[in-house]
XYZ file of C-alpha atoms in Angstrom:
389
model
C 114.143 135.230 114.317
C 114.469 138.692 115.842
C 113.697 139.663 119.425
C 112.865 143.254 120.316
C 113.215 144.443 123.910
C 112.912 147.726 125.765
C 109.986 149.265 123.894
C 109.621 152.004 126.525
C 113.219 153.162 126.042
C 112.387 155.479 123.157
C 109.815 157.986 122.055
C 107.505 156.870 119.254
C 107.431 159.255 116.301
C 104.204 161.140 115.645
C 102.852 160.611 112.086
C 101.687 164.224 112.091
C 105.330 165.317 112.370
C 106.310 163.616 109.101
C 107.128 166.172 106.364
C 104.154 165.483 104.116
C 104.557 166.410 100.427
C 103.647 169.933 99.353
C 100.532 168.989 97.439
C 98.821 171.981 95.851
C 101.772 174.346 95.988
C 105.013 172.549 95.193
C 104.656 168.873 94.278
C 105.059 166.832 91.109
C 101.275 166.766 90.816
C 101.310 170.549 90.389
C 103.852 170.693 87.567
C 101.864 169.827 84.444
C 98.745 171.772 85.497
C 100.995 174.836 85.805
C 102.526 174.099 82.398
C 99.082 173.631 80.827
C 97.837 176.899 82.285
C 100.915 178.618 80.849
C 100.122 177.130 77.448
C 96.727 178.823 77.642
C 94.675 175.643 78.096
C 91.505 176.384 80.017
C 90.460 174.379 83.052
C 93.880 174.229 84.701
C 95.126 175.976 87.781
C 98.071 175.301 90.050
C 99.640 176.668 93.168
C 103.010 176.252 91.483
C 103.922 179.472 89.696
C 105.568 179.060 86.282
C 105.967 181.697 83.607
C 103.982 180.986 80.416
C 105.682 179.458 77.390
C 104.437 178.394 73.965
C 106.640 175.304 73.794
C 107.440 173.211 76.867
C 109.567 170.134 77.440
C 109.508 168.187 80.708
C 112.593 165.988 81.077
C 112.138 163.520 83.932
C 115.206 161.618 85.138
C 114.380 158.571 87.228
C 116.157 158.800 90.586
C 117.629 162.313 90.193
C 117.134 163.648 93.721
C 117.711 167.318 94.531
C 120.096 166.536 97.388
C 122.079 164.143 95.200
C 122.625 166.764 92.486
C 123.943 169.269 95.019
C 126.344 166.708 96.446
C 128.005 166.158 93.070
C 128.868 169.482 91.406
C 131.822 167.918 89.582
C 129.649 165.235 87.975
C 126.645 167.467 87.311
C 128.075 170.901 86.441
C 125.239 171.880 84.114
C 122.486 170.863 86.516
C 124.231 172.639 89.373
C 124.533 175.759 87.234
C 120.737 175.689 86.902
C 120.374 175.307 90.654
C 122.709 178.246 91.216
C 120.775 180.230 88.620
C 117.533 180.021 90.560
C 116.513 176.375 90.360
C 114.368 175.021 93.126
C 113.160 171.795 94.612
C 109.642 170.427 94.757
C 108.356 167.318 96.485
C 107.596 164.030 94.830
C 104.650 162.610 96.753
C 104.132 159.680 99.048
C 105.430 157.144 98.551
C 108.371 158.621 96.650
C 108.460 155.842 94.080
C 108.295 155.676 90.307
C 104.773 154.412 89.635
C 103.258 156.856 92.122
C 105.290 159.808 90.882
C 104.736 159.200 87.166
C 101.005 159.004 87.806
C 101.157 162.256 89.771
C 103.066 163.957 86.953
C 100.834 162.678 84.180
C 97.444 163.169 85.802
C 98.243 166.290 87.806
C 96.649 164.570 90.801
C 97.986 163.407 94.177
C 98.146 159.673 94.967
C 94.946 159.699 96.975
C 93.049 160.528 93.793
C 94.912 158.777 90.978
C 95.252 155.717 93.215
C 98.741 154.446 92.404
C 99.564 154.695 96.066
C 102.727 152.593 96.269
C 105.133 150.209 94.597
C 102.856 147.300 95.519
C 99.397 147.718 97.015
C 96.534 145.374 97.807
C 93.821 144.797 95.236
C 90.657 145.332 97.299
C 88.642 142.149 97.715
C 91.368 139.848 96.339
C 93.853 139.438 99.233
C 96.510 139.943 96.594
C 99.244 142.504 95.981
C 99.536 144.384 92.708
C 102.869 145.668 91.449
C 101.902 148.996 89.877
C 105.169 149.409 88.011
C 104.939 146.031 86.280
C 101.108 145.956 86.422
C 101.056 142.418 87.799
C 98.637 140.824 88.317
C 96.793 142.664 85.548
C 93.730 144.751 86.335
C 91.822 146.930 83.830
C 93.982 150.074 83.604
C 91.204 152.619 83.249
C 89.213 151.103 86.085
C 92.261 151.310 88.318
C 93.023 154.931 87.300
C 89.969 156.536 85.610
C 91.044 160.183 85.446
C 92.227 161.683 82.127
C 95.871 162.636 81.887
C 97.026 166.208 81.475
C 98.531 165.148 78.138
C 95.127 163.994 76.900
C 93.449 167.228 77.944
C 96.190 169.433 76.479
C 96.210 167.488 73.221
C 92.415 167.850 72.967
C 92.876 171.618 73.339
C 95.039 171.755 70.235
C 98.532 171.645 71.715
C 100.935 169.316 69.868
C 101.672 166.745 72.560
C 104.169 163.892 72.639
C 106.014 161.479 74.902
C 109.562 160.561 73.838
C 110.720 157.497 75.711
C 111.917 153.937 75.353
C 109.927 151.880 72.835
C 109.447 149.338 75.643
C 107.021 151.714 77.357
C 104.787 152.404 74.356
C 101.887 150.129 75.318
C 102.348 149.491 79.022
C 99.353 149.928 81.347
C 101.314 152.472 83.395
C 101.826 154.576 80.259
C 98.130 154.250 79.446
C 96.933 155.533 82.811
C 99.669 158.096 83.527
C 101.344 159.355 80.364
C 99.036 158.821 77.391
C 97.818 161.586 75.124
C 99.069 162.814 71.783
C 101.916 160.896 70.122
C 104.237 158.314 71.626
C 107.671 158.446 69.974
C 109.946 155.570 70.892
C 113.717 156.076 70.814
C 116.336 153.794 72.312
C 119.155 156.089 73.445
C 119.078 159.168 75.601
C 120.742 161.226 72.910
C 118.049 160.269 70.394
C 115.356 161.265 72.866
C 116.914 164.665 73.553
C 117.254 165.420 69.855
C 113.723 164.313 69.028
C 112.218 166.253 71.920
C 113.906 169.429 70.692
C 112.806 168.696 67.129
C 109.192 168.255 68.271
C 109.234 171.659 69.917
C 110.737 173.312 66.841
C 108.151 171.808 64.489
C 105.071 173.027 66.402
C 103.932 176.497 67.356
C 102.336 175.292 70.632
C 103.828 172.118 72.008
C 104.236 169.958 75.077
C 106.730 167.102 75.063
C 107.728 164.754 77.870
C 110.920 162.721 77.813
C 112.461 160.288 80.272
C 115.578 158.266 81.122
C 115.770 155.477 83.688
C 119.412 154.411 83.827
C 120.407 156.586 86.810
C 117.796 154.873 88.975
C 119.020 151.463 87.880
C 122.608 152.310 88.762
C 121.535 153.537 92.187
C 119.566 150.413 92.999
C 122.345 148.107 91.866
C 125.483 149.902 93.020
C 124.236 152.601 95.391
C 124.359 156.369 95.033
C 127.792 156.403 96.673
C 129.392 154.485 93.812
C 131.496 155.301 90.789
C 128.906 153.618 88.567
C 126.187 155.963 89.802
C 128.387 159.035 89.483
C 129.321 158.130 85.912
C 125.634 157.810 85.052
C 124.958 161.195 86.671
C 127.638 162.668 84.417
C 125.815 161.218 81.413
C 122.470 162.623 82.577
C 124.054 166.030 83.023
C 125.337 165.946 79.452
C 121.929 164.857 78.150
C 120.216 167.781 79.880
C 122.765 170.203 78.430
C 122.353 168.674 74.954
C 118.606 169.236 75.100
C 118.895 172.752 76.517
C 121.271 173.836 73.751
C 118.748 172.800 71.075
C 115.680 174.589 72.441
C 113.891 176.659 69.809
C 112.627 180.176 70.576
C 109.693 180.637 72.966
C 110.526 177.376 74.747
C 110.881 176.274 78.352
C 112.632 173.139 79.570
C 111.944 171.704 83.015
C 114.294 169.048 84.370
C 112.761 167.065 87.219
C 112.659 163.593 88.752
C 110.352 161.077 90.388
C 112.340 160.568 93.613
C 115.802 160.650 95.127
C 117.596 157.713 96.744
C 119.499 156.633 99.848
C 121.943 153.776 100.404
C 120.978 151.424 103.234
C 123.595 149.104 104.707
C 122.855 145.445 105.534
C 123.087 146.303 109.232
C 120.242 148.797 108.896
C 117.798 146.329 107.335
C 115.035 144.570 109.255
C 113.934 141.331 107.614
C 110.164 140.969 107.856
C 110.344 137.376 106.632
C 112.528 136.426 109.601
C 110.791 138.555 112.235
C 107.954 136.808 114.045
C 106.775 139.962 115.822
C 106.447 142.159 112.751
C 104.824 139.390 110.698
C 102.264 138.354 113.321
C 98.747 139.161 112.142
C 99.927 140.406 108.737
C 98.149 139.069 105.658
C 100.109 141.042 103.048
C 103.232 143.205 103.134
C 103.081 145.846 100.407
C 105.043 148.906 99.403
C 108.830 148.742 99.561
C 111.590 148.795 102.145
C 111.394 152.499 103.008
C 107.597 152.865 102.686
C 105.494 149.906 103.737
C 101.793 149.190 103.339
C 100.910 146.558 105.952
C 97.610 144.684 105.497
C 96.349 142.885 108.581
C 94.297 139.725 108.817
C 90.687 140.529 109.803
C 90.504 141.780 113.355
C 94.260 142.189 113.816
C 94.826 145.750 112.533
C 95.063 147.335 115.985
C 97.541 144.724 117.228
C 99.674 145.042 114.089
C 99.775 148.812 114.511
C 100.817 148.463 118.158
C 103.642 146.039 117.412
C 104.988 147.954 114.415
C 104.919 151.158 116.476
C 106.737 149.530 119.389
C 109.350 147.793 117.243
C 110.005 150.495 114.630
C 108.350 153.653 115.903
C 111.546 155.407 116.943
C 112.963 155.093 113.382
C 109.866 155.088 111.172
C 106.686 157.122 111.167
C 104.086 154.390 111.791
C 100.462 155.323 111.169
C 97.099 153.688 110.814
C 95.458 154.108 107.425
C 93.239 156.893 108.755
C 96.125 158.634 110.498
C 98.206 158.645 107.313
C 95.282 160.034 105.340
C 94.559 162.690 107.972
C 98.228 163.685 108.004
C 98.030 164.371 104.270
C 100.546 161.746 103.208
C 98.512 160.858 100.100
C 97.112 164.320 99.417
C 94.215 166.439 100.655
C 91.649 163.766 99.727
C 91.478 160.032 99.094
C 88.958 158.532 96.683
C 86.723 155.773 98.018
C 88.131 153.350 95.434
C 91.652 154.064 96.736
C 90.959 153.789 100.457
C 91.397 150.015 100.786
C 94.554 150.047 98.647
C 96.301 151.850 101.489
C 97.626 149.562 104.210
C 95.883 149.107 107.538
C 99.259 150.303 108.812
C 101.619 152.559 106.847
C 105.279 152.822 107.863
C 107.639 155.445 106.407
C 111.333 155.534 107.309
C 112.786 158.596 108.993
C 116.191 157.093 109.784
C 118.591 154.911 107.800
C 116.442 151.789 107.903
C 114.561 149.507 105.545
C 112.071 146.717 106.188
C 113.014 144.079 103.631
C 111.448 140.701 102.854
C 114.312 138.421 101.871
C 112.216 135.422 100.805
C 109.230 137.103 99.189
C 111.109 140.061 97.680
C 114.637 138.765 96.943
C 115.351 141.239 94.155
C 114.188 144.326 96.000
C 115.866 143.135 99.222
C 119.257 142.971 97.502
C 119.155 146.556 96.225
C 121.696 148.943 97.730
C 119.991 152.232 96.893
C 116.394 152.564 98.094
C 113.649 155.197 98.193
C 109.996 155.652 99.061
C 109.834 157.714 102.226
C 109.549 161.415 103.050
C 113.141 162.270 103.973
C 114.698 165.111 102.008
C 117.083 162.878 100.053
C 114.152 160.779 98.803
C 111.345 163.297 98.627
C 112.919 166.437 97.192
C 113.285 166.502 93.409
C 114.607 169.270 91.156
C 112.599 171.752 89.173
C 115.292 173.251 86.976
C 114.284 175.658 84.226
C 115.900 176.669 80.968
C 114.313 179.341 78.780
C 114.973 180.000 75.119
């Protein structure tokens, strides 16, 4: 049990002051529309300016935050050379988490439209949380996310399109709604994926290929980003990116990016929702993840839940009502009606080194060292590093 005293001793953060993602000009949702426009596919426009190319590869590294690359020049010399050569950062989206970001990349839409608005969100009308990474409990994929992917539209326009990833992802619902279109080519190792991605570009006059590795994210969650294990995995990622860049055929562009960064949170900086009677009062479901929470209130309790969460956490987290978060642009310039109730009655995003864990209901997630989800620079900023052949 936790007791919170002295609510009037601090100033509550204003949700409007949170650094909302740069939707429309510099977010993950703007990347593939800009690529498609550069490939000459009609119907695409983007506020993100990219030079045209006939062959494009997007290499997405799970957990490769912009700030983290810059902190480790000795372990990521190639990636840092791209930063020093004019590379830039873009923003992930909110929350800065894998399911949300992959859907933003693949559809070219912000979370308020594609609807994968968190790690776990409520299924409207069911009083049940859905894990959008694992797609549990199952819901019809194309009802949950009905928009076509950029890959589907580009493939229909005659561009040779492929995804090169782990065979485990070939038929997942997340792949169906976010990354489908063209050919799925399963390869087990990162080296195999880099080689096949380059081969795909070389074999087609107009091509778009997406490839992905997840091991850096796993190392960060398990060991933290301030660990030798994470740094060794960063070294491997750096070598994979260089391997791919060195094989690019003529008239090609490679973009190295990520879905989010990561921050280590100590045990002392964790608030346990499952042991906190104030935070849990009036809450029907706790969604999201430790750094970005969707809080669903029992009927009639939303205002009280917002007040308590603001008073308890409001000096360290941006705490907003659903409508405040939408108005502040956290989920994009618009939110579809079908998505509205998936967003929590209260949304809490960490500004400081803090996480709201749930030790009983989320034991695995609560034990992770490295976390992400919020709008701080280390979580939100991801690289957009370009190589041209």
